[in-house]
Amino acid sequence: AQSVTQLGSHVSVSEGALVLLRCNYSSSVPPYLFWYVQYPNQGLQLLLKYTTGATLVKGINGFEAEFKKSETSFHLTKPSAHMSDAAEYFCAGELNRDDKIIFGKGTRLHILP
Amino acid sequence: EAGVAQSPRYKIIEKRQSVAFWCNPISGHATLYWYQQILGQGPKLLIQFQNNGVVDDSQLPKDRFSAERLKGVDSTLKIQPAKLEDSAVYLCASSLPLRSGGYNEQFFGPGTRLTVL
Protein backbone atom coordinates (compact mmCIF):
# COMPACT_ATOMS: atom_id res chain seq x y z
CA ALA A 1 0.00 0.00 0.00
CA GLN A 2 1.16 3.51 -0.70
CA SER A 3 2.12 5.31 2.47
CA VAL A 4 4.31 7.88 4.18
CA THR A 5 5.89 6.88 7.47
CA GLN A 6 7.59 9.20 9.93
CA LEU A 7 9.83 7.61 12.53
CA GLY A 8 9.36 9.14 15.95
CA SER A 9 6.34 11.14 17.03
CA HIS A 10 8.55 13.32 19.25
CA VAL A 11 12.16 14.34 18.74
CA SER A 12 14.16 16.49 21.16
CA VAL A 13 17.44 18.19 20.27
CA SER A 14 19.54 20.79 22.01
CA GLU A 15 19.76 24.28 20.60
CA GLY A 16 22.65 24.35 18.12
CA ALA A 17 22.58 20.60 17.55
CA LEU A 18 21.80 18.74 14.33
CA VAL A 19 18.14 18.19 13.54
CA LEU A 20 17.25 14.92 11.79
CA LEU A 21 13.63 13.96 11.15
CA ARG A 22 13.11 10.67 9.37
CA CYS A 23 10.61 9.87 6.64
CA ASN A 24 10.11 6.83 4.46
CA TYR A 25 7.61 6.34 1.69
CA SER A 26 6.07 3.50 -0.25
CA SER A 27 5.16 4.24 -3.85
CA SER A 28 4.91 2.36 -7.13
CA VAL A 29 5.88 5.41 -9.22
CA PRO A 30 8.43 8.18 -8.63
CA PRO A 31 6.71 10.42 -6.09
CA TYR A 32 6.64 14.09 -5.34
CA LEU A 33 7.74 14.51 -1.73
CA PHE A 34 7.30 17.37 0.72
CA TRP A 35 8.01 18.54 4.22
CA TYR A 36 5.53 20.85 5.89
CA VAL A 37 5.82 22.68 9.20
CA GLN A 38 2.90 23.55 11.44
CA TYR A 39 3.19 26.01 14.30
CA PRO A 40 0.54 25.96 17.04
CA ASN A 41 -2.88 27.12 15.85
CA GLN A 42 -1.60 27.76 12.35
CA GLY A 43 -1.96 26.08 8.99
CA LEU A 44 0.63 24.08 7.11
CA GLN A 45 3.62 25.84 5.59
CA LEU A 46 5.67 24.16 2.87
CA LEU A 47 9.30 23.83 3.96
CA LEU A 48 10.65 22.17 0.85
CA LYS A 49 9.70 19.84 -1.97
CA TYR A 50 11.22 17.27 -4.28
CA THR A 51 9.61 16.91 -7.70
CA THR A 52 12.34 16.14 -10.23
CA GLY A 53 16.01 16.87 -10.73
CA ALA A 54 18.47 17.37 -7.91
CA THR A 55 17.87 14.92 -5.08
CA LEU A 56 19.18 17.27 -2.39
CA VAL A 57 16.64 20.02 -1.94
CA LYS A 58 16.99 23.12 0.18
CA GLY A 59 14.10 24.82 1.85
CA ILE A 60 13.31 27.72 4.06
CA ASN A 61 14.81 28.37 7.50
CA GLY A 62 17.99 26.40 6.71
CA PHE A 63 16.30 23.02 6.28
CA GLU A 64 17.18 20.54 3.58
CA ALA A 65 16.19 17.02 2.60
CA GLU A 66 17.61 14.35 0.35
CA PHE A 67 15.54 12.03 -1.82
CA LYS A 68 17.09 8.56 -1.74
CA LYS A 69 15.24 6.24 -4.08
CA SER A 70 17.23 3.17 -3.06
CA GLU A 71 16.26 3.70 0.57
CA THR A 72 12.77 5.11 -0.19
CA SER A 73 13.62 7.92 2.21
CA PHE A 74 13.30 11.69 2.39
CA HIS A 75 14.84 12.69 5.71
CA LEU A 76 14.80 16.32 6.84
CA THR A 77 17.92 17.90 8.32
CA LYS A 78 19.15 21.19 9.68
CA PRO A 79 22.76 21.63 10.84
CA SER A 80 22.00 23.80 13.86
CA ALA A 81 18.68 23.88 15.68
CA HIS A 82 17.14 27.14 16.81
CA MET A 83 14.48 27.63 19.44
CA SER A 84 12.12 28.92 16.76
CA ASP A 85 12.26 25.52 15.02
CA ALA A 86 10.05 23.99 17.70
CA ALA A 87 6.93 22.89 15.81
CA GLU A 88 5.18 19.89 14.24
CA TYR A 89 6.72 18.61 11.03
CA PHE A 90 4.87 16.56 8.45
CA CYS A 91 6.38 14.51 5.68
CA ALA A 92 4.01 14.08 2.76
CA GLY A 93 3.93 12.78 -0.77
CA GLU A 94 1.97 12.79 -3.98
CA LEU A 95 2.63 9.09 -4.37
CA ASN A 96 0.82 8.80 -7.70
CA ARG A 97 1.59 12.30 -8.94
CA ASP A 98 -2.18 12.85 -9.03
CA ASP A 99 -2.64 15.99 -6.92
CA LYS A 100 -3.51 13.86 -3.87
CA ILE A 101 -1.19 14.32 -0.91
CA ILE A 102 -0.75 11.61 1.68
CA PHE A 103 0.65 12.82 4.98
CA GLY A 104 2.68 11.08 7.61
CA LYS A 105 1.52 11.27 11.22
CA GLY A 106 3.88 14.07 12.08
CA THR A 107 6.90 14.58 14.32
CA ARG A 108 6.88 17.15 17.07
CA LEU A 109 10.29 18.77 17.37
CA HIS A 110 11.31 20.04 20.79
CA ILE A 111 14.33 22.30 21.17
CA LEU A 112 16.14 22.13 24.50
CA PRO A 113 17.95 25.24 25.73
CA GLU B 1 -1.33 37.78 -2.85
CA ALA B 2 -3.99 36.86 -0.32
CA GLY B 3 -3.84 33.33 1.04
CA VAL B 4 -6.56 30.77 1.63
CA ALA B 5 -9.14 32.14 4.05
CA GLN B 6 -11.19 30.02 6.44
CA SER B 7 -13.84 30.79 8.99
CA PRO B 8 -14.58 30.39 11.77
CA ARG B 9 -11.19 29.70 13.33
CA TYR B 10 -12.71 27.90 16.31
CA LYS B 11 -16.05 26.23 16.92
CA ILE B 12 -17.41 24.36 19.91
CA ILE B 13 -20.66 22.42 19.58
CA GLU B 14 -22.45 19.59 21.31
CA LYS B 15 -22.82 16.18 19.71
CA ARG B 16 -25.76 15.82 17.35
CA GLN B 17 -25.64 19.52 16.48
CA SER B 18 -24.76 20.72 12.99
CA VAL B 19 -21.86 22.93 11.95
CA ALA B 20 -20.56 24.54 8.78
CA PHE B 21 -17.12 25.74 7.75
CA TRP B 22 -16.31 28.20 5.00
CA CYS B 23 -13.28 28.43 2.72
CA ASN B 24 -12.23 31.07 0.19
CA PRO B 25 -9.34 29.84 -1.97
CA ILE B 26 -6.59 31.85 -3.59
CA SER B 27 -7.90 33.78 -6.58
CA GLY B 28 -7.57 31.77 -9.76
CA HIS B 29 -7.11 28.42 -8.04
CA ALA B 30 -9.51 25.98 -9.65
CA THR B 31 -8.76 23.05 -7.35
CA LEU B 32 -9.95 23.08 -3.73
CA TYR B 33 -9.40 20.49 -1.02
CA TRP B 34 -10.84 19.85 2.44
CA TYR B 35 -8.69 17.91 4.91
CA GLN B 36 -9.46 16.59 8.38
CA GLN B 37 -6.60 16.64 10.89
CA ILE B 38 -7.30 14.71 14.07
CA LEU B 39 -5.04 15.45 17.03
CA GLY B 40 -1.80 13.52 16.74
CA GLN B 41 -2.30 12.60 13.09
CA GLY B 42 -1.50 14.04 9.71
CA PRO B 43 -4.19 15.66 7.58
CA LYS B 44 -6.46 13.31 5.67
CA LEU B 45 -8.15 14.34 2.44
CA LEU B 46 -11.93 14.47 2.69
CA ILE B 47 -12.91 15.91 -0.68
CA GLN B 48 -11.34 17.49 -3.75
CA PHE B 49 -13.10 19.89 -6.12
CA GLN B 50 -12.07 20.99 -9.60
CA ASN B 51 -14.03 24.19 -10.21
CA ASN B 52 -17.53 23.26 -8.96
CA GLY B 53 -17.26 19.53 -9.66
CA VAL B 54 -16.20 16.80 -7.23
CA VAL B 55 -13.02 14.98 -8.25
CA ASP B 56 -12.67 12.71 -5.23
CA ASP B 57 -14.90 12.28 -2.19
CA SER B 58 -14.02 8.68 -1.41
CA GLN B 59 -12.91 9.53 2.15
CA LEU B 60 -15.89 11.75 2.98
CA PRO B 61 -18.34 10.17 5.49
CA LYS B 62 -21.34 10.98 3.37
CA ASP B 63 -23.91 10.00 5.99
CA ARG B 64 -23.03 13.10 7.98
CA PHE B 65 -20.59 15.22 5.96
CA SER B 66 -21.42 17.27 2.89
CA ALA B 67 -19.53 19.85 0.90
CA GLU B 68 -20.31 22.17 -1.96
CA ARG B 69 -18.61 24.66 -4.20
CA LEU B 70 -21.54 26.04 -6.11
CA LYS B 71 -19.88 28.82 -8.12
CA GLY B 72 -16.46 27.24 -8.36
CA VAL B 73 -14.89 29.65 -5.86
CA ASP B 74 -15.91 29.52 -2.18
CA SER B 75 -16.68 26.22 -0.54
CA THR B 76 -18.66 25.10 2.49
CA LEU B 77 -18.15 21.89 4.49
CA LYS B 78 -21.03 20.80 6.70
CA ILE B 79 -21.36 18.17 9.41
CA GLN B 80 -24.83 17.06 10.48
CA PRO B 81 -25.15 15.58 13.05
CA ALA B 82 -21.74 15.92 14.65
CA LYS B 83 -20.16 13.12 16.66
CA LEU B 84 -17.46 13.28 19.32
CA GLU B 85 -14.94 11.77 16.91
CA ASP B 86 -15.41 14.69 14.51
CA SER B 87 -13.33 16.86 16.84
CA ALA B 88 -10.43 17.90 14.63
CA VAL B 89 -8.91 20.73 12.66
CA TYR B 90 -10.48 21.13 9.23
CA LEU B 91 -8.03 22.49 6.70
CA CYS B 92 -8.84 23.94 3.33
CA ALA B 93 -6.24 24.08 0.56
CA SER B 94 -6.23 25.28 -3.03
CA SER B 95 -4.07 24.87 -6.09
CA LEU B 96 -4.00 25.51 -9.80
CA PRO B 97 -5.55 22.77 -11.93
CA LEU B 98 -3.63 19.57 -12.47
CA ARG B 99 -1.51 19.65 -15.60
CA SER B 100 -0.27 16.52 -17.25
CA GLY B 101 3.23 15.82 -15.96
CA GLY B 102 3.24 18.91 -13.79
CA TYR B 103 3.29 19.73 -10.11
CA ASN B 104 0.89 22.16 -8.47
CA GLU B 105 1.62 23.35 -4.96
CA GLN B 106 -1.25 23.20 -2.52
CA PHE B 107 -1.62 26.28 -0.33
CA PHE B 108 -3.24 25.71 3.05
CA GLY B 109 -5.51 27.93 5.07
CA PRO B 110 -5.17 28.35 8.87
CA GLY B 111 -7.87 25.77 9.57
CA THR B 112 -10.98 25.59 11.72
CA ARG B 113 -10.61 23.84 15.05
CA LEU B 114 -13.81 21.97 15.88
CA THR B 115 -14.52 20.66 19.37
CA VAL B 116 -17.54 18.39 19.81
CA LEU B 117 -18.67 17.97 23.42
XYZ file of C-alpha atoms in Angstrom:
230
model
C 0.000 0.000 0.000
C 1.165 3.511 -0.698
C 2.122 5.314 2.473
C 4.306 7.877 4.181
C 5.895 6.882 7.474
C 7.587 9.198 9.930
C 9.826 7.607 12.534
C 9.360 9.136 15.952
C 6.344 11.138 17.030
C 8.547 13.318 19.250
C 12.163 14.345 18.740
C 14.164 16.494 21.157
C 17.437 18.188 20.274
C 19.536 20.792 22.008
C 19.761 24.283 20.596
C 22.645 24.347 18.116
C 22.577 20.596 17.547
C 21.804 18.743 14.334
C 18.139 18.188 13.536
C 17.246 14.920 11.790
C 13.627 13.956 11.152
C 13.110 10.674 9.370
C 10.611 9.870 6.640
C 10.107 6.830 4.456
C 7.607 6.337 1.693
C 6.067 3.500 -0.250
C 5.163 4.245 -3.853
C 4.914 2.360 -7.133
C 5.883 5.406 -9.223
C 8.427 8.182 -8.634
C 6.709 10.423 -6.094
C 6.639 14.086 -5.344
C 7.741 14.512 -1.725
C 7.297 17.371 0.724
C 8.014 18.537 4.219
C 5.535 20.855 5.892
C 5.823 22.682 9.204
C 2.901 23.547 11.440
C 3.188 26.008 14.301
C 0.538 25.958 17.042
C -2.878 27.115 15.851
C -1.601 27.758 12.354
C -1.964 26.076 8.990
C 0.634 24.079 7.109
C 3.619 25.837 5.592
C 5.666 24.161 2.872
C 9.304 23.827 3.956
C 10.646 22.171 0.847
C 9.703 19.840 -1.970
C 11.219 17.265 -4.277
C 9.615 16.907 -7.695
C 12.335 16.140 -10.232
C 16.012 16.867 -10.735
C 18.475 17.371 -7.913
C 17.868 14.920 -5.083
C 19.181 17.274 -2.387
C 16.639 20.023 -1.939
C 16.986 23.120 0.179
C 14.096 24.819 1.846
C 13.305 27.718 4.061
C 14.810 28.367 7.497
C 17.988 26.401 6.707
C 16.296 23.016 6.283
C 17.183 20.536 3.580
C 16.188 17.020 2.598
C 17.606 14.350 0.349
C 15.540 12.032 -1.824
C 17.089 8.560 -1.741
C 15.243 6.240 -4.079
C 17.229 3.171 -3.060
C 16.256 3.703 0.569
C 12.773 5.108 -0.185
C 13.619 7.916 2.215
C 13.303 11.690 2.388
C 14.843 12.690 5.714
C 14.800 16.316 6.843
C 17.919 17.896 8.322
C 19.153 21.193 9.680
C 22.756 21.626 10.840
C 22.003 23.797 13.862
C 18.683 23.882 15.682
C 17.141 27.139 16.807
C 14.477 27.626 19.441
C 12.121 28.919 16.763
C 12.262 25.521 15.021
C 10.047 23.986 17.697
C 6.926 22.886 15.814
C 5.182 19.890 14.236
C 6.721 18.611 11.028
C 4.865 16.560 8.450
C 6.385 14.512 5.680
C 4.014 14.077 2.763
C 3.926 12.783 -0.771
C 1.968 12.792 -3.981
C 2.627 9.092 -4.369
C 0.821 8.798 -7.697
C 1.589 12.304 -8.935
C -2.175 12.847 -9.029
C -2.636 15.987 -6.922
C -3.511 13.856 -3.867
C -1.192 14.320 -0.907
C -0.745 11.608 1.683
C 0.647 12.818 4.977
C 2.679 11.080 7.614
C 1.523 11.270 11.217
C 3.883 14.071 12.081
C 6.898 14.577 14.324
C 6.881 17.154 17.074
C 10.294 18.767 17.368
C 11.313 20.044 20.790
C 14.332 22.298 21.173
C 16.143 22.130 24.497
C 17.953 25.245 25.733
C -1.326 37.782 -2.853
C -3.986 36.857 -0.324
C -3.844 33.333 1.038
C -6.556 30.768 1.634
C -9.137 32.144 4.052
C -11.186 30.016 6.442
C -13.838 30.790 8.991
C -14.583 30.389 11.774
C -11.193 29.696 13.334
C -12.707 27.898 16.306
C -16.055 26.232 16.919
C -17.414 24.364 19.913
C -20.659 22.423 19.584
C -22.452 19.590 21.311
C -22.819 16.182 19.714
C -25.758 15.824 17.347
C -25.641 19.524 16.477
C -24.758 20.716 12.995
C -21.860 22.934 11.955
C -20.562 24.541 8.778
C -17.125 25.740 7.752
C -16.306 28.195 4.998
C -13.275 28.430 2.717
C -12.228 31.069 0.195
C -9.338 29.835 -1.968
C -6.590 31.853 -3.586
C -7.897 33.781 -6.576
C -7.572 31.772 -9.760
C -7.112 28.420 -8.044
C -9.512 25.982 -9.647
C -8.763 23.054 -7.348
C -9.945 23.080 -3.732
C -9.403 20.487 -1.021
C -10.840 19.848 2.435
C -8.691 17.915 4.905
C -9.458 16.592 8.380
C -6.601 16.644 10.888
C -7.299 14.706 14.071
C -5.035 15.452 17.027
C -1.800 13.520 16.739
C -2.296 12.600 13.087
C -1.500 14.036 9.715
C -4.186 15.662 7.581
C -6.461 13.305 5.674
C -8.151 14.339 2.439
C -11.934 14.470 2.692
C -12.911 15.907 -0.676
C -11.337 17.488 -3.752
C -13.099 19.891 -6.125
C -12.066 20.994 -9.600
C -14.034 24.187 -10.215
C -17.533 23.255 -8.964
C -17.256 19.527 -9.661
C -16.200 16.802 -7.233
C -13.016 14.982 -8.247
C -12.669 12.710 -5.231
C -14.904 12.276 -2.192
C -14.024 8.682 -1.412
C -12.915 9.531 2.151
C -15.889 11.750 2.982
C -18.345 10.175 5.486
C -21.342 10.983 3.373
C -23.912 9.998 5.987
C -23.031 13.105 7.977
C -20.592 15.222 5.963
C -21.423 17.275 2.888
C -19.530 19.854 0.899
C -20.314 22.171 -1.960
C -18.614 24.662 -4.196
C -21.542 26.038 -6.111
C -19.879 28.823 -8.124
C -16.456 27.237 -8.356
C -14.891 29.651 -5.863
C -15.905 29.524 -2.181
C -16.682 26.224 -0.537
C -18.658 25.097 2.491
C -18.154 21.894 4.485
C -21.025 20.799 6.699
C -21.356 18.172 9.405
C -24.832 17.064 10.483
C -25.151 15.581 13.048
C -21.740 15.916 14.653
C -20.156 13.120 16.664
C -17.457 13.285 19.321
C -14.935 11.766 16.910
C -15.407 14.685 14.510
C -13.328 16.856 16.842
C -10.427 17.905 14.631
C -8.912 20.731 12.661
C -10.478 21.130 9.229
C -8.029 22.485 6.699
C -8.840 23.941 3.325
C -6.237 24.077 0.557
C -6.227 25.283 -3.025
C -4.067 24.865 -6.094
C -4.003 25.511 -9.800
C -5.554 22.771 -11.926
C -3.627 19.565 -12.469
C -1.514 19.649 -15.603
C -0.268 16.518 -17.246
C 3.233 15.824 -15.965
C 3.245 18.907 -13.789
C 3.286 19.731 -10.112
C 0.892 22.163 -8.470
C 1.618 23.348 -4.959
C -1.247 23.200 -2.517
C -1.621 26.276 -0.325
C -3.240 25.715 3.047
C -5.511 27.929 5.074
C -5.171 28.346 8.868
C -7.867 25.767 9.574
C -10.979 25.593 11.719
C -10.609 23.836 15.052
C -13.811 21.966 15.884
C -14.522 20.657 19.373
C -17.539 18.394 19.813
C -18.669 17.972 23.424
